[in-house]
Amino acid sequence: LVHHVGPHRLYVQAARDLAERGHLVLRMDFSGIGDSDRRVDNLRFEKAAVEDARAALDFLAKRHGILRFALAGLCSGAEISFKTALEDRRVVGALLINAPQFAEEPSTAVIATVAQGKSAAYYWRVAFFSRESWRRVFTGRAEYGSILRAVGTRIRRLLGGARAAREAGADLAAFETLVERGVRLRLLFSEVDWGHEYLLAILGRRIEEWKRGGNPDLHVFEGVDHMLTPLAAQARARALIVDWADGLAPLNR
């Protein structure tokens, strides 16, 4: 939902990196954003954006004879890349940066599970691994209830609780469809981003199984915000984008 330069010109720099490696790259605005005209059919954004993306693939196929495509985006761009890959078999790869959701809207139960997971991640990282937190414990000023609840949530997730995965069955099925089809997925997440917690909640142990097979490929950025503001984070993301695209080249036949 941002102009096609991307946050902090990330898309511009990544596109130049890819072009230097010989990849054909198109940066695009969804309808009604930036340089693109508005649609007149009143479609909801989720459906209209997928149609926009597929129209871009049609354009590249007609203009350049491209047969296979890889999609990438951040936040809503990642979500639409995922949904487009589900609908269009020409897509052989999708790189998703801080995707907020995937094939469906998260249910109330899943949202609650994710909120608990974010709390657990916070207390696990901050309450247990910072000197100040331990000082608060020993002086009686720590939030013991929150810490205990967070630890309980952390343990339940480590033990592989399946409730959220059951609630998000469509998302799990969508991932399975793409993996079975051989679509190469690379997922980049800021450590405490909503999307990272959501992914862990809906996929549980399956993500670990798939990671061992190399697809999906998950990378977590510690201490980085949703928009990848630090220059070091942007450089790392660009390197991962280029590496992923280079690995897809043999599929474009």
PDB file of C-alpha atoms in Angstrom, residues 17-123:
ATOM      1  CA  ASP A  17      20.571  -5.209  -7.676  1.00  0.00           C
ATOM      2  CA  LEU A  18      18.490  -7.768  -9.566  1.00  0.00           C
ATOM      3  CA  ALA A  19      18.837  -5.991 -12.905  1.00  0.00           C
ATOM      4  CA  GLU A  20      22.610  -6.014 -12.520  1.00  0.00           C
ATOM      5  CA  ARG A  21      22.373  -9.789 -12.165  1.00  0.00           C
ATOM      6  CA  GLY A  22      20.433 -10.048 -15.419  1.00  0.00           C
ATOM      7  CA  HIS A  23      16.918 -10.396 -14.011  1.00  0.00           C
ATOM      8  CA  LEU A  24      13.984  -8.643 -15.653  1.00  0.00           C
ATOM      9  CA  VAL A  25      12.237  -6.659 -12.912  1.00  0.00           C
ATOM     10  CA  LEU A  26       8.968  -4.740 -12.766  1.00  0.00           C
ATOM     11  CA  ARG A  27       8.062  -2.506  -9.822  1.00  0.00           C
ATOM     12  CA  MET A  28       4.365  -1.704  -9.771  1.00  0.00           C
ATOM     13  CA  ASP A  29       1.712   0.270  -7.931  1.00  0.00           C
ATOM     14  CA  PHE A  30      -1.641  -1.319  -7.191  1.00  0.00           C
ATOM     15  CA  SER A  31      -4.694   0.446  -8.615  1.00  0.00           C
ATOM     16  CA  GLY A  32      -5.324   3.859  -7.098  1.00  0.00           C
ATOM     17  CA  ILE A  33      -1.819   4.138  -5.642  1.00  0.00           C
ATOM     18  CA  GLY A  34       1.100   6.159  -6.963  1.00  0.00           C
ATOM     19  CA  ASP A  35       1.206   6.098 -10.769  1.00  0.00           C
ATOM     20  CA  SER A  36      -1.662   3.632 -11.278  1.00  0.00           C
ATOM     21  CA  ASP A  37      -5.225   4.683 -12.107  1.00  0.00           C
ATOM     22  CA  ARG A  38      -8.142   3.704  -9.904  1.00  0.00           C
ATOM     23  CA  ARG A  39     -10.303   0.736 -10.766  1.00  0.00           C
ATOM     24  CA  VAL A  40     -13.968   1.339 -11.574  1.00  0.00           C
ATOM     25  CA  ASP A  41     -15.356  -2.101 -10.642  1.00  0.00           C
ATOM     26  CA  ASN A  42     -15.467  -1.587  -6.840  1.00  0.00           C
ATOM     27  CA  LEU A  43     -13.665  -4.856  -6.128  1.00  0.00           C
ATOM     28  CA  ARG A  44     -12.302  -5.259  -2.617  1.00  0.00           C
ATOM     29  CA  PHE A  45      -8.593  -4.521  -2.421  1.00  0.00           C
ATOM     30  CA  GLU A  46      -7.635  -8.137  -1.711  1.00  0.00           C
ATOM     31  CA  LYS A  47      -9.193  -9.332  -4.973  1.00  0.00           C
ATOM     32  CA  ALA A  48      -8.392  -6.242  -7.024  1.00  0.00           C
ATOM     33  CA  ALA A  49      -4.714  -6.364  -6.074  1.00  0.00           C
ATOM     34  CA  VAL A  50      -4.418  -9.998  -7.155  1.00  0.00           C
ATOM     35  CA  GLU A  51      -6.004  -9.049 -10.481  1.00  0.00           C
ATOM     36  CA  ASP A  52      -3.555  -6.139 -10.767  1.00  0.00           C
ATOM     37  CA  ALA A  53      -0.637  -8.492 -10.137  1.00  0.00           C
ATOM     38  CA  ARG A  54      -1.852 -11.013 -12.683  1.00  0.00           C
ATOM     39  CA  ALA A  55      -2.350  -8.229 -15.223  1.00  0.00           C
ATOM     40  CA  ALA A  56       1.293  -7.279 -14.678  1.00  0.00           C
ATOM     41  CA  LEU A  57       2.318 -10.877 -15.371  1.00  0.00           C
ATOM     42  CA  ASP A  58       0.227 -10.873 -18.549  1.00  0.00           C
ATOM     43  CA  PHE A  59       1.939  -7.653 -19.638  1.00  0.00           C
ATOM     44  CA  LEU A  60       5.419  -9.083 -19.084  1.00  0.00           C
ATOM     45  CA  ALA A  61       4.479 -12.320 -20.839  1.00  0.00           C
ATOM     46  CA  LYS A  62       3.207 -10.435 -23.880  1.00  0.00           C
ATOM     47  CA  ARG A  63       5.963  -7.824 -24.000  1.00  0.00           C
ATOM     48  CA  HIS A  64       8.976 -10.003 -23.100  1.00  0.00           C
ATOM     49  CA  GLY A  65       7.875 -13.612 -23.556  1.00  0.00           C
ATOM     50  CA  ILE A  66       8.349 -14.439 -19.879  1.00  0.00           C
ATOM     51  CA  LEU A  67       6.804 -17.772 -18.856  1.00  0.00           C
ATOM     52  CA  ARG A  68       7.623 -17.981 -15.143  1.00  0.00           C
ATOM     53  CA  PHE A  69       7.514 -15.291 -12.491  1.00  0.00           C
ATOM     54  CA  ALA A  70       8.692 -14.549  -8.961  1.00  0.00           C
ATOM     55  CA  LEU A  71       6.820 -12.094  -6.772  1.00  0.00           C
ATOM     56  CA  ALA A  72       8.073 -10.102  -3.810  1.00  0.00           C
ATOM     57  CA  GLY A  73       6.728  -7.468  -1.460  1.00  0.00           C
ATOM     58  CA  LEU A  74       6.600  -6.109   2.060  1.00  0.00           C
ATOM     59  CA  CYS A  75       3.505  -6.262   4.303  1.00  0.00           C
ATOM     60  CA  SER A  76       0.418  -6.060   2.046  1.00  0.00           C
ATOM     61  CA  GLY A  77       2.702  -6.586  -0.952  1.00  0.00           C
ATOM     62  CA  ALA A  78       3.814  -9.863   0.589  1.00  0.00           C
ATOM     63  CA  GLU A  79       0.228 -10.920   1.263  1.00  0.00           C
ATOM     64  CA  ILE A  80      -0.808 -10.215  -2.337  1.00  0.00           C
ATOM     65  CA  SER A  81       2.278 -12.012  -3.658  1.00  0.00           C
ATOM     66  CA  PHE A  82       1.214 -15.096  -1.690  1.00  0.00           C
ATOM     67  CA  LYS A  83      -2.405 -14.935  -2.875  1.00  0.00           C
ATOM     68  CA  THR A  84      -1.359 -14.386  -6.477  1.00  0.00           C
ATOM     69  CA  ALA A  85       0.965 -17.391  -6.326  1.00  0.00           C
ATOM     70  CA  LEU A  86      -2.008 -19.476  -5.190  1.00  0.00           C
ATOM     71  CA  GLU A  87      -4.114 -18.395  -8.166  1.00  0.00           C
ATOM     72  CA  ASP A  88      -1.499 -18.279 -10.915  1.00  0.00           C
ATOM     73  CA  ARG A  89       0.611 -21.345 -11.668  1.00  0.00           C
ATOM     74  CA  ARG A  90       3.090 -19.214 -13.619  1.00  0.00           C
ATOM     75  CA  VAL A  91       4.457 -18.041 -10.266  1.00  0.00           C
ATOM     76  CA  VAL A  92       7.423 -20.192  -9.241  1.00  0.00           C
ATOM     77  CA  GLY A  93       8.641 -18.129  -6.300  1.00  0.00           C
ATOM     78  CA  ALA A  94       7.445 -15.649  -3.692  1.00  0.00           C
ATOM     79  CA  LEU A  95       9.533 -13.605  -1.290  1.00  0.00           C
ATOM     80  CA  LEU A  96       7.446 -12.316   1.590  1.00  0.00           C
ATOM     81  CA  ILE A  97       8.716  -9.572   3.912  1.00  0.00           C
ATOM     82  CA  ASN A  98       6.723  -9.129   7.130  1.00  0.00           C
ATOM     83  CA  ALA A  99       3.544 -10.564   5.636  1.00  0.00           C
ATOM     84  CA  PRO A 100       0.655  -9.711   8.009  1.00  0.00           C
ATOM     85  CA  GLN A 101      -1.500 -12.648   6.853  1.00  0.00           C
ATOM     86  CA  PHE A 102      -1.717 -15.127   4.017  1.00  0.00           C
ATOM     87  CA  ALA A 103      -4.754 -16.803   2.446  1.00  0.00           C
ATOM     88  CA  GLU A 104      -7.429 -15.749   4.932  1.00  0.00           C
ATOM     89  CA  GLU A 105      -8.327 -13.192   7.577  1.00  0.00           C
ATOM     90  CA  PRO A 106      -7.165 -14.410  11.010  1.00  0.00           C
ATOM     91  CA  SER A 107      -9.929 -15.487  13.359  1.00  0.00           C
ATOM     92  CA  THR A 108     -10.489 -14.000  16.811  1.00  0.00           C
ATOM     93  CA  ALA A 109      -8.944 -17.093  18.383  1.00  0.00           C
ATOM     94  CA  VAL A 110      -5.841 -16.841  16.241  1.00  0.00           C
ATOM     95  CA  ILE A 111      -5.498 -13.111  16.959  1.00  0.00           C
ATOM     96  CA  ALA A 112      -5.630 -13.871  20.696  1.00  0.00           C
ATOM     97  CA  THR A 113      -3.004 -16.587  20.310  1.00  0.00           C
ATOM     98  CA  VAL A 114      -0.730 -14.242  18.382  1.00  0.00           C
ATOM     99  CA  ALA A 115      -1.148 -11.514  21.018  1.00  0.00           C
ATOM    100  CA  GLN A 116      -0.138 -14.016  23.687  1.00  0.00           C
ATOM    101  CA  GLY A 117       2.813 -15.081  21.584  1.00  0.00           C
ATOM    102  CA  LYS A 118       4.019 -11.500  21.183  1.00  0.00           C
ATOM    103  CA  SER A 119       3.755 -11.002  24.938  1.00  0.00           C
ATOM    104  CA  ALA A 120       5.636 -14.216  25.557  1.00  0.00           C
ATOM    105  CA  ALA A 121       8.358 -13.277  23.093  1.00  0.00           C
ATOM    106  CA  TYR A 122       8.748  -9.887  24.751  1.00  0.00           C
ATOM    107  CA  TYR A 123       9.075 -11.232  28.292  1.00  0.00           C
TER     108      TYR A 123
END
